[in-house]
XYZ file of C-alpha atoms in Angstrom:
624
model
C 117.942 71.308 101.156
C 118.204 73.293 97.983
C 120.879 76.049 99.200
C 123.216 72.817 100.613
C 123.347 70.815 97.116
C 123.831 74.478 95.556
C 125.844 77.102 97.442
C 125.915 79.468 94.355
C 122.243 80.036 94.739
C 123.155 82.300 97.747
C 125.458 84.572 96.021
C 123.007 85.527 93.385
C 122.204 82.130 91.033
C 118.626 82.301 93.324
C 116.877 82.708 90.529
C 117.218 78.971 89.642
C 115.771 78.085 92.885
C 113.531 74.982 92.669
C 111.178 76.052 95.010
C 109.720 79.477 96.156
C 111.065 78.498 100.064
C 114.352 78.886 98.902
C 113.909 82.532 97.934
C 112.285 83.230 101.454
C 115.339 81.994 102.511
C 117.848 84.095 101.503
C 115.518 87.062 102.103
C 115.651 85.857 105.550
C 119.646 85.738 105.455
C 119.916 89.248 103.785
C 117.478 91.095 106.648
C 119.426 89.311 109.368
C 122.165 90.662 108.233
C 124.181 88.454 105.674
C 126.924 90.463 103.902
C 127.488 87.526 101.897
C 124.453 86.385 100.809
C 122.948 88.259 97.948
C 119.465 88.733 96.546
C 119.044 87.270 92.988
C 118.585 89.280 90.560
C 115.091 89.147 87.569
C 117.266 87.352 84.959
C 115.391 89.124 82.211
C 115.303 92.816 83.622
C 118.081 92.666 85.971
C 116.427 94.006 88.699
C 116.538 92.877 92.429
C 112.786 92.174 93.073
C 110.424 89.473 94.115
C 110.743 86.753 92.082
C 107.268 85.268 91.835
C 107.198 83.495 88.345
C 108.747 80.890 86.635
C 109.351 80.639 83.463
C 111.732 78.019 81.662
C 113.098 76.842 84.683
C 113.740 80.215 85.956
C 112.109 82.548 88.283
C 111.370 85.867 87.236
C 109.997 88.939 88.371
C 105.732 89.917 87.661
C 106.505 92.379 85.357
C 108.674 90.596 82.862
C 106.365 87.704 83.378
C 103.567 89.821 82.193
C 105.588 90.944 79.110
C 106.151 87.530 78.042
C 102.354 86.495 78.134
C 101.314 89.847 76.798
C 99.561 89.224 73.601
C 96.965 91.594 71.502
C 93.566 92.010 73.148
C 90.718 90.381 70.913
C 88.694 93.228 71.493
C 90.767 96.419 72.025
C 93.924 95.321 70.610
C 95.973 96.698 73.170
C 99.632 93.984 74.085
C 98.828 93.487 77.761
C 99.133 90.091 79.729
C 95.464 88.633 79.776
C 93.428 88.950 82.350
C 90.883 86.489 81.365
C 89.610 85.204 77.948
C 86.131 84.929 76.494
C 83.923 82.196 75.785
C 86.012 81.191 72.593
C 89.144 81.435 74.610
C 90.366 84.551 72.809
C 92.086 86.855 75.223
C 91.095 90.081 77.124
C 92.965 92.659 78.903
C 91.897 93.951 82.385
C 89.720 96.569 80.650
C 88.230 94.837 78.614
C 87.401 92.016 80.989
C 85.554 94.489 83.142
C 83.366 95.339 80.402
C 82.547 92.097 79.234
C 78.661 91.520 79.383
C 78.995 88.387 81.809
C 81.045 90.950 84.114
C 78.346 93.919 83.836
C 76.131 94.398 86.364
C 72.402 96.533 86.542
C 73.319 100.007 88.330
C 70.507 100.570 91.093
C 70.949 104.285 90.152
C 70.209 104.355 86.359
C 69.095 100.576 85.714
C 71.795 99.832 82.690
C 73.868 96.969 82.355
C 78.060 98.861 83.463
C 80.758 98.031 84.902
C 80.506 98.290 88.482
C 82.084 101.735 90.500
C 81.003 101.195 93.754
C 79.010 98.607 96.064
C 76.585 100.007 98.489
C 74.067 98.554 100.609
C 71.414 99.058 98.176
C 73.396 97.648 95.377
C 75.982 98.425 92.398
C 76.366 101.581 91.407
C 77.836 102.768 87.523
C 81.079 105.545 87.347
C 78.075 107.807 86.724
C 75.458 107.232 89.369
C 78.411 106.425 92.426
C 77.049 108.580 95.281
C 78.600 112.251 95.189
C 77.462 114.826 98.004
C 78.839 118.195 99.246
C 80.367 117.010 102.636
C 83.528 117.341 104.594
C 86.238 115.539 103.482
C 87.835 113.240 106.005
C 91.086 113.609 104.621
C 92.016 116.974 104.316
C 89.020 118.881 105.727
C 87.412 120.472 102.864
C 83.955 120.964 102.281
C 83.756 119.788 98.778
C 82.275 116.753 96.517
C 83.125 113.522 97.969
C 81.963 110.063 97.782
C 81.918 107.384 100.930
C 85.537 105.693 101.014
C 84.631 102.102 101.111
C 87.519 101.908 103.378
C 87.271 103.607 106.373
C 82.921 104.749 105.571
C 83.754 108.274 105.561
C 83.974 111.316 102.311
C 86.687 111.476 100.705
C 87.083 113.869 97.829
C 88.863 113.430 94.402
C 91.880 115.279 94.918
C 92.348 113.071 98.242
C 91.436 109.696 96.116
C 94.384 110.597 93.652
C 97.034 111.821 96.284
C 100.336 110.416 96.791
C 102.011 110.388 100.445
C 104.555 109.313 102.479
C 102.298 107.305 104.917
C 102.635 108.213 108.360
C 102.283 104.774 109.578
C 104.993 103.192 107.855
C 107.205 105.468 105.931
C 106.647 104.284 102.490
C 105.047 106.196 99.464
C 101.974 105.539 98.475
C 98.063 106.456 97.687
C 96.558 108.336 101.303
C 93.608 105.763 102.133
C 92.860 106.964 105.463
C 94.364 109.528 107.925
C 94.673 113.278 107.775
C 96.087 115.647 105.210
C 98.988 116.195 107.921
C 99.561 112.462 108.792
C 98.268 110.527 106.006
C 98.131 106.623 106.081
C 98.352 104.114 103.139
C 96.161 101.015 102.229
C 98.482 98.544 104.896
C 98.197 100.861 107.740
C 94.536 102.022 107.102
C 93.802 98.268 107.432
C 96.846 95.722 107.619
C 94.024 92.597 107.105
C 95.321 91.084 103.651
C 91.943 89.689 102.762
C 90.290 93.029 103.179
C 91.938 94.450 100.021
C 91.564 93.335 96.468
C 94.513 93.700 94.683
C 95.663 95.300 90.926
C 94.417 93.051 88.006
C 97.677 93.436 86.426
C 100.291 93.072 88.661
C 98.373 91.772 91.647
C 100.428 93.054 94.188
C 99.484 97.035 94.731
C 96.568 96.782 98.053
C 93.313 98.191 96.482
C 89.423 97.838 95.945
C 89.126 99.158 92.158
C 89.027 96.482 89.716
C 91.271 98.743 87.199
C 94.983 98.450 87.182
C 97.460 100.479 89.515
C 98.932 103.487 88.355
C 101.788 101.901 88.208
C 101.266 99.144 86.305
C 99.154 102.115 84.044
C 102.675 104.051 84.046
C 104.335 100.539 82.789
C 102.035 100.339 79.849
C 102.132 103.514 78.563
C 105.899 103.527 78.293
C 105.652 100.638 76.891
C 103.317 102.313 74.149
C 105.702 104.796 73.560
C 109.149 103.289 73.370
C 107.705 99.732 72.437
C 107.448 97.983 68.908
C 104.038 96.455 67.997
C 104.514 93.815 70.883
C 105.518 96.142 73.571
C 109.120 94.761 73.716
C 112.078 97.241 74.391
C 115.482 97.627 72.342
C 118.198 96.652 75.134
C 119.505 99.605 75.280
C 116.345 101.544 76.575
C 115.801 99.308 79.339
C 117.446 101.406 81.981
C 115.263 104.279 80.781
C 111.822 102.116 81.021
C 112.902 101.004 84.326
C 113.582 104.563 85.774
C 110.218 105.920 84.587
C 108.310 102.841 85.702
C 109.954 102.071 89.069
C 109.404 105.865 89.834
C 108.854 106.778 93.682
C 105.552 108.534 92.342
C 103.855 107.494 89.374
C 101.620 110.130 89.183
C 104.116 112.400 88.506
C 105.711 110.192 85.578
C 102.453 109.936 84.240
C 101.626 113.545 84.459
C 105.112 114.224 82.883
C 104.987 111.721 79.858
C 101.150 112.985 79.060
C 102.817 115.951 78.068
C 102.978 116.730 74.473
C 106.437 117.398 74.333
C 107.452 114.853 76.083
C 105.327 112.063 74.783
C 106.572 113.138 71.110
C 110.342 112.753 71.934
C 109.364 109.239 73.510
C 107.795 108.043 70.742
C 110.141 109.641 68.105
C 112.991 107.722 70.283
C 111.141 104.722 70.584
C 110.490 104.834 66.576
C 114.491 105.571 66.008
C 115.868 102.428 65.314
C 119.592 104.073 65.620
C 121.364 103.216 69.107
C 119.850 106.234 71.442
C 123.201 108.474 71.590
C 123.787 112.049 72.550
C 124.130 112.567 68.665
C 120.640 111.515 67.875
C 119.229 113.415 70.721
C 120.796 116.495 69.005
C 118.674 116.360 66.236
C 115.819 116.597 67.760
C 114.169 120.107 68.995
C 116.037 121.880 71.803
C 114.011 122.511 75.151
C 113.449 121.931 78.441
C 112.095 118.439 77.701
C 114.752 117.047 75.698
C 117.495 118.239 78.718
C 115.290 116.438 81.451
C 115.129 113.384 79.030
C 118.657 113.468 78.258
C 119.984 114.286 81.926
C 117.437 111.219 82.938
C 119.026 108.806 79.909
C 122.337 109.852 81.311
C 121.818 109.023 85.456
C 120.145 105.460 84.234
C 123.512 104.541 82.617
C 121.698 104.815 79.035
C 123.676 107.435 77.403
C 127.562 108.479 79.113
C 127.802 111.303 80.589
C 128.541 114.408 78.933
C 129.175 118.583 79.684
C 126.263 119.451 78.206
C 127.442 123.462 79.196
C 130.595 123.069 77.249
C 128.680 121.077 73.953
C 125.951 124.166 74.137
C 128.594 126.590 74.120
C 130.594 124.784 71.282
C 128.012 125.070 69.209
C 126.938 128.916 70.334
C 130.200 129.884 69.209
C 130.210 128.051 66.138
C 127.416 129.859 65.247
C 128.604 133.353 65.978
C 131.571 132.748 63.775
C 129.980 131.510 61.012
C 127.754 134.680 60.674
C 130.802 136.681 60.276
C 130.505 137.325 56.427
C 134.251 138.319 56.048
C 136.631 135.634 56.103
C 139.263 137.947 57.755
C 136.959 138.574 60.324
C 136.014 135.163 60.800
C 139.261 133.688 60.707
C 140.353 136.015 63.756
C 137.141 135.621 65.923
C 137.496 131.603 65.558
C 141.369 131.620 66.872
C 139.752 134.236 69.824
C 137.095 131.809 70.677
C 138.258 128.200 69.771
C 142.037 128.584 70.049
C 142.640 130.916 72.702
C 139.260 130.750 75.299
C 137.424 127.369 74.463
C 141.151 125.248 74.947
C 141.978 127.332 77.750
C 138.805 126.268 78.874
C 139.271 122.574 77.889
C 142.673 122.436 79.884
C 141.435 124.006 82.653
C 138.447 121.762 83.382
C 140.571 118.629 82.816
C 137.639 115.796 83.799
C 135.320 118.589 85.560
C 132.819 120.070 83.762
C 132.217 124.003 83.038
C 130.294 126.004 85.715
C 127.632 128.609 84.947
C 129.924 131.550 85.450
C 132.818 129.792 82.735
C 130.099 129.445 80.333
C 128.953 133.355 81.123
C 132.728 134.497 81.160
C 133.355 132.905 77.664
C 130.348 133.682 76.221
C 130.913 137.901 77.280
C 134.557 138.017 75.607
C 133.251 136.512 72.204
C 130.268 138.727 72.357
C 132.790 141.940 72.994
C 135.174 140.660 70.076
C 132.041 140.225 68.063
C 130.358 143.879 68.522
C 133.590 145.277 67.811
C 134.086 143.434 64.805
C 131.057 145.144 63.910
C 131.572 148.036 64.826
C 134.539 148.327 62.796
C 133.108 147.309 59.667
C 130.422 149.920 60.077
C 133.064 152.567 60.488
C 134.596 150.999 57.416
C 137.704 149.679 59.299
C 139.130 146.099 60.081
C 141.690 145.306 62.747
C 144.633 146.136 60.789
C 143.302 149.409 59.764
C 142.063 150.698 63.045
C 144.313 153.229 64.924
C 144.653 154.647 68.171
C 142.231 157.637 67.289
C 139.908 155.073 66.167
C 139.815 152.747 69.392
C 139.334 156.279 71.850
C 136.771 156.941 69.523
C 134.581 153.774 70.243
C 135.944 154.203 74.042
C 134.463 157.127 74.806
C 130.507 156.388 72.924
C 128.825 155.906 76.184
C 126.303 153.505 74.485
C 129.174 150.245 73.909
C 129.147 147.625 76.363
C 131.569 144.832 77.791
C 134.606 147.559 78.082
C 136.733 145.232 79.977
C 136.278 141.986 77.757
C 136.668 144.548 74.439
C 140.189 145.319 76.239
C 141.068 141.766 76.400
C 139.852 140.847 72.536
C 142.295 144.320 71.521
C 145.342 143.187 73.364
C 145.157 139.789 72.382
C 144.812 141.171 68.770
C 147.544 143.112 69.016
C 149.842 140.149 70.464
C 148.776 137.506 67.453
C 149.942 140.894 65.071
C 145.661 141.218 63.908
C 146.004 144.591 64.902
C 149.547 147.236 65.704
C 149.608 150.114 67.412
C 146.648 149.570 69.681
C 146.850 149.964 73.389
C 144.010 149.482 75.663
C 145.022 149.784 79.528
C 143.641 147.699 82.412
C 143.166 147.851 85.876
C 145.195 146.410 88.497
C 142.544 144.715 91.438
C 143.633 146.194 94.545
C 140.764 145.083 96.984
C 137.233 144.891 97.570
C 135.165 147.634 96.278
C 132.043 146.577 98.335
C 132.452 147.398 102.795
C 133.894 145.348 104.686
C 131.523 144.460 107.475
C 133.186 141.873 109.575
C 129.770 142.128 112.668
C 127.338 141.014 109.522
C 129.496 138.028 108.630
C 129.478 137.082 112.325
C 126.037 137.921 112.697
C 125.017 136.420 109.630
C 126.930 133.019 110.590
C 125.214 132.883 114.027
C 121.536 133.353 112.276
C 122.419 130.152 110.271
C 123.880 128.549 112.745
C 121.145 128.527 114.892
C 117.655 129.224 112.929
C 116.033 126.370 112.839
C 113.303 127.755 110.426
C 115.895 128.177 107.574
C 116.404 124.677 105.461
C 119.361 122.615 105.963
C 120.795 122.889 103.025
C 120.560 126.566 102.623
C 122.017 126.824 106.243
C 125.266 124.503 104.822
C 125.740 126.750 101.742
C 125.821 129.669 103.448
C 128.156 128.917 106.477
C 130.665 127.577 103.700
C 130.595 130.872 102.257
C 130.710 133.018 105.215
C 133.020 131.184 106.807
C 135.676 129.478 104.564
C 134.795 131.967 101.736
C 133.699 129.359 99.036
C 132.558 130.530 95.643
C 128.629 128.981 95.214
C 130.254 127.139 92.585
C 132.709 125.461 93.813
C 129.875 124.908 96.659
C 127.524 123.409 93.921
C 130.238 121.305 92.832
C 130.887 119.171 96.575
C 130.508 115.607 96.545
C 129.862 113.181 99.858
C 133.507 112.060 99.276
C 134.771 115.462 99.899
C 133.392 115.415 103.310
C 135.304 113.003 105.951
C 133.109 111.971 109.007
C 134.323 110.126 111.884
C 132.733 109.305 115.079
C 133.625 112.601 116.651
C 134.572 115.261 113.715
C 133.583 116.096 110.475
C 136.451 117.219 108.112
C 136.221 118.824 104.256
C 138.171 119.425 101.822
C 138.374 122.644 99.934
C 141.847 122.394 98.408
C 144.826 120.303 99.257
C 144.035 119.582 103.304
C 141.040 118.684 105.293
C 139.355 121.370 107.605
C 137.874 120.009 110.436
C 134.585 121.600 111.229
C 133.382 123.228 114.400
C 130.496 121.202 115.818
C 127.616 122.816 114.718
C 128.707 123.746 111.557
C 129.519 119.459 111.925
C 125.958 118.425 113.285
C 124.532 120.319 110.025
C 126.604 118.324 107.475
C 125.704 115.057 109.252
C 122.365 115.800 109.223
C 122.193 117.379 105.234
C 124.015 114.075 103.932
C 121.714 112.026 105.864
C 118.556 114.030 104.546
C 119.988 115.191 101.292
C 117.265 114.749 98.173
C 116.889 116.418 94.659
C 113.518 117.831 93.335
C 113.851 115.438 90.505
C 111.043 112.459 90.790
C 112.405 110.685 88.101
C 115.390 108.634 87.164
C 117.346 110.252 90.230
C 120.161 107.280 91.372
C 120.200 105.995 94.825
C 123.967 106.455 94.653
C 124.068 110.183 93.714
C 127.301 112.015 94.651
C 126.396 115.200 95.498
C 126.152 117.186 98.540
C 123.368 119.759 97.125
C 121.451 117.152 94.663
C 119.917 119.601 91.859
C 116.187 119.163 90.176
C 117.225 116.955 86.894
C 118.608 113.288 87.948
C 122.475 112.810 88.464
C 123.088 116.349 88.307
C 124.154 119.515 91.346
C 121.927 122.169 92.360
C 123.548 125.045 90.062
C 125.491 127.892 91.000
C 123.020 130.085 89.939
C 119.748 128.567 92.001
C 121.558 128.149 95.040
C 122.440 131.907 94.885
C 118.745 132.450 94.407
C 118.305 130.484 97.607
C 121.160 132.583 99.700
C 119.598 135.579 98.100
C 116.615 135.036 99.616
C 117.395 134.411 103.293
C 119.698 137.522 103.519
C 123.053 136.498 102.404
C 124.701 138.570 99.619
C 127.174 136.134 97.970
C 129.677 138.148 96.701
C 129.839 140.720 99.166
C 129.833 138.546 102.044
C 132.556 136.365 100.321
C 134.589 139.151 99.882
C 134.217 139.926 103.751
C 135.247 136.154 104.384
C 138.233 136.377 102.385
C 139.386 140.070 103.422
C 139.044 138.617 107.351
C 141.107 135.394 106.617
C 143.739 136.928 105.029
C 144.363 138.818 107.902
C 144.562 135.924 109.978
C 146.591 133.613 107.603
C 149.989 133.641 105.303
C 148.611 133.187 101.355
C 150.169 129.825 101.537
C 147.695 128.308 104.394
C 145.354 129.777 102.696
C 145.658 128.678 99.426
C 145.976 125.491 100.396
C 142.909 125.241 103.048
C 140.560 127.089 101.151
C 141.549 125.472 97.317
C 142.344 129.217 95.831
C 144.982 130.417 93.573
C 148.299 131.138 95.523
C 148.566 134.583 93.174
C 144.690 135.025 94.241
C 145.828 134.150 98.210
C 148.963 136.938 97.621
C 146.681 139.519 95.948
C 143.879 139.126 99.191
C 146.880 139.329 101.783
C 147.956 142.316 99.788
C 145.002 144.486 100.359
C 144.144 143.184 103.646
C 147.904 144.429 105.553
C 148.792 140.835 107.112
C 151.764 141.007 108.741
C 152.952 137.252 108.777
C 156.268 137.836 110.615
C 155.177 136.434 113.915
C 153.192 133.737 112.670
C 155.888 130.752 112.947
C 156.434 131.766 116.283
C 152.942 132.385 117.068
C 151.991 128.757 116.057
C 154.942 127.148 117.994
C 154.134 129.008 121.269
C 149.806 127.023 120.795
C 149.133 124.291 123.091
C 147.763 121.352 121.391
C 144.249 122.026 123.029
C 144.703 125.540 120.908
C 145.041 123.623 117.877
C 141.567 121.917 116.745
C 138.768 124.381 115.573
C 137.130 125.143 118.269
C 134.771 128.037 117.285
C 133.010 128.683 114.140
C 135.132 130.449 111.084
C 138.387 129.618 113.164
C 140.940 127.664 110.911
C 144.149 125.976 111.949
């Protein structure tokens, strides 16, 4: 037996098989439950599929088989695999073989010599003349044009024909072939008879009775087209990215999406670049929407590193604020405001993490202020050193400036790098919550999500982790599956320093997000992705600012409601538990105790007195 007189081919050298068996084989092993047996790997495209060629004494996958046969067609010159070849043994693609006179047939409807659509009783039938009437569909129940699925002998309309599903029957996604709109059923589970189906010219796996290729293998060529050289072969480097668009879950929708003119331009203009695809050569290109989804798919395929594209954006933001200064006074001081004092306070700060929505906003308000009252100076013909007191109450009270506070921060911080003297701009002290304190809503609010089943998961997690542990959305945004411990009776989190175990609902509804979790992005999302809230571009969080859209919408008011949580803990914790249970600022902790009264003076004795059945959260919000 092969696997005996070669071991290794059972850890992943299965691609040197000598016989197909051999493969079955150690499929068999893996879905019996082998943890040491490993599927081999394509040898040319790395990926762990069915390995159905061979090719110089090794087996490879369909795909990269088809690559290596691909040659020009003779008649439309596309680099496709051959599907046939003519009477002078030139080659055809699957298109082109279709139309070849031998393959044409006489239509019954208009009497010319086409490829064939359809097959009826009373003969073939041309793309033009197929059969369309006005009828029910038997899909999705509209009374619409449909034609008679060959399938199952009943309408079916277009937008049913071109529909992508999870199939009812079996779970997997797929073209609807049969079923309802509600419980739709794929090719297999319409008919599971093998010989029934034809299959795709190209790749001659996808279950089908049109003689044109799959969309998928479509999707395959026209990336090909785009990132390609003349022979459709890929630079090395873009072969993560080719196999993230191809091996989409939906194809439609990475067709759809590369059709697009935008999109198809930076896909050629990348696949033209003969430069290593970086995040520097993406920056030349045009800014959009477009590039960012490229870039944030390049990224989650392993193509390009990762990188905070919020901190490079606002790099380059303030760069260009400071170089429209036109004094070089001016400009000198507003760089050392934003670069020297905010940005590397920034940079220290984040450490590995990268900057949230409201850091960018923050930063991005301060060198605005400094800005406008950089201005504003030189159109009262002043500068920083020049400006006195009389001066600065002058721009305070003009009831038409904005960003007051940040202004105050640019002045003083002038005044202590000696920019300006003699300036004094007061601030505030916080002292508490300006918003009510409504302790029933939080309780009231926390029972709703507990308990509405309408509301989605997610949006029932995110707002019990505000209400009752008083998270900031983004610090919510930012969770990770290895911040949550489960166990086989309680589910723990970690906020700051220690776990908090969960009260079981609360519990059931993290179990049941990580296990359902999914982001809206349909291409080049990982299987492995970290997060707890997965966000719409691959790789990357719901933000901050959606998931308060979300919260917004089913009643909760973010930072009002926070503000609640925070007010109520502190009156039921020292700053020190809390600091360290809910991951804030010991000075932030203080300042909450501060304005809520706690009295902490009991609280050793309090906790010494509990019986260790008092101890576990046992009700939502409660906290050891």
């Amino acid at each position: 037996m092969a696997v005996v007189a070669r071991p290794e081919l059972l850890t992943g050298a299965g691609y040197e098989a000598p016989t197909p068996a051999a493969l079955r084989f150690i499929n068999e092993l893996v879905e019996a439950g082998a943890t040491k047996v490993v599927r081999p790997a394509c040898p040319r495209c790395h990926g762990v599929k069915a390995l159905s060629k061979l090719l110089e004494g090794k087996r490879i996958c369909r795909a990269c088989f088809a690559h290596h046969a691909a040659v020009p067609c003779f008649s439309c010159g596309a680099v496709r695999e051959p599907a046939t070849r003519d009477t002078g043994g030139r080659p055809l693609c699957p298109n082109c073989m279709i139309r070849q006179p031998a393959n044409l047939e006489e239509c019954v409807g208009c009497g010319r010599r086409m490829p064939v659509a359809n097959r009826l009783p009373d003969g073939p039938r041309c793309n033009n003349c197929r059969p369309r009437m006005t009828a029910e569909c038997g899909i999705c129940g509209r009374t619409t044009l449909c034609e008679m699925s060959r399938a199952t002998g009943q309408p079916w309309c277009e937008r049913c024909q071109h529909r992508w599903v999870t199939c009812n029957g079996c779970g997997t996604v797929a073209q609807a072939r049969s079923g309802t709109w509600e419980a739709p059923l794929c090719a297999k589970c319409t008919n599971p008879d093998p010989n029934f189906w034809g299959r795709c010219p190209v790749c001659t796996t996808t279950w089908q009775l049109s003689p044109r290729p799959c969309q998928r293998c479509i999707l395959d060529q026209q990336v090909r087209d785009l990132l390609g050289d003349a022979t459709g072969a890929l630079r090395p480097e873009l072969a993560p990215f080719h196999e993230a668009l191809t091996s989409a879950e939906r194809p439609d929708v990475a067709i759809a999406w590369i059709a697009r003119s935008k999109a198809r331009d930076l896909l050629e203009h990348i696949g033209r670049d003969e430069r290593p695809v970086t995040h520097e050569v993406l920056d030349e290109l045009p800014p959009g929407k477009v590039l960012a989804h490229l870039r944030s798919v390049l990224v989650a395929t392993g193509a390009l590193p990762p990188r905070d594209e919020r901190l490079v954006a606002l790099e380059k933001w303030i760069t260009e604020i400071v170089q429209a200064r036109t004094d070089l006074a001016e400009r000198r001081i507003l760089h050392g405001y934003a670069v020297w004092h905010h940005l590397r306070r920034l940079r220290r700060r984040l450490g590995e993490d990268h900057a949230t929505r409201l850091q960018d906003l923050n930063v991005r308000c301060h060198v605005t202020a400094a800005d406008n009252f950089l201005t504003w100076l030189t159109g009262e013909e002043l500068t920083l050193g020049t400006c006195a007191q009389p001066d600065l109450e002058r721009w305070m009270a003009d009831s038409t400036v904005s960003y007051r506070d940040e202004t105050g921060h640019f002045v003083r911080w002038s005044v202590q790098h000696r920019h300006a003297r003699g300036l004094t701009y007061g601030t505030v002290r916080w002292k508490g919550p300006l918003s009510t304190i409504d302790s029933e809503k939080r309780w009231d609010d926390a029972r709703r999500l507990l308990h509405d089943d309408t509301l989605p998961t997610p949006d029932r997690v995110a707002g019990l982790l505000l209400i009752l542990y008083a998270q900031k959305i983004a610090t919510i945004s930012q969770l990770t599956i290895d911040d949550v411990q489960i166990n086989d009776d309680t589910v723990a989190i970690t906020f700051g320093t220690a776990p908090i175990v969960l009260p079981a609902p609360l519990a059931g509804l993290v179990r049941e997000l990580i296990g359902t979790r999914r982001g809206k992005a349909k291409i080049g999302t990982p299987h492995d992705t970290p997060w707890l809230f997965p966000g719409g571009q691959p790789g990357r969080p719901l933000g901050d600012d959606r998931i308060g859209q979300r919260l917004h919408k089913i009643g909760i008011r973010p930072k009002q409601d926070r503000s609640t949580a925070l007010f109520t803990l502190a009156t039921e914790l020292p700053a020190a538990i809390l600091a360290r249970m809910l991951g804030v600022h010991i000075k932030v902790a203080v300042q909450w105790q501060q304005a809520s009264a706690g009295d902490w003076a009991a609280y050793a004795a309090d906790v010494s007195r509990r019986t260790t059945a008092q101890r576990p959260i046992d009700e939502p919000g409660a906290t050891p």
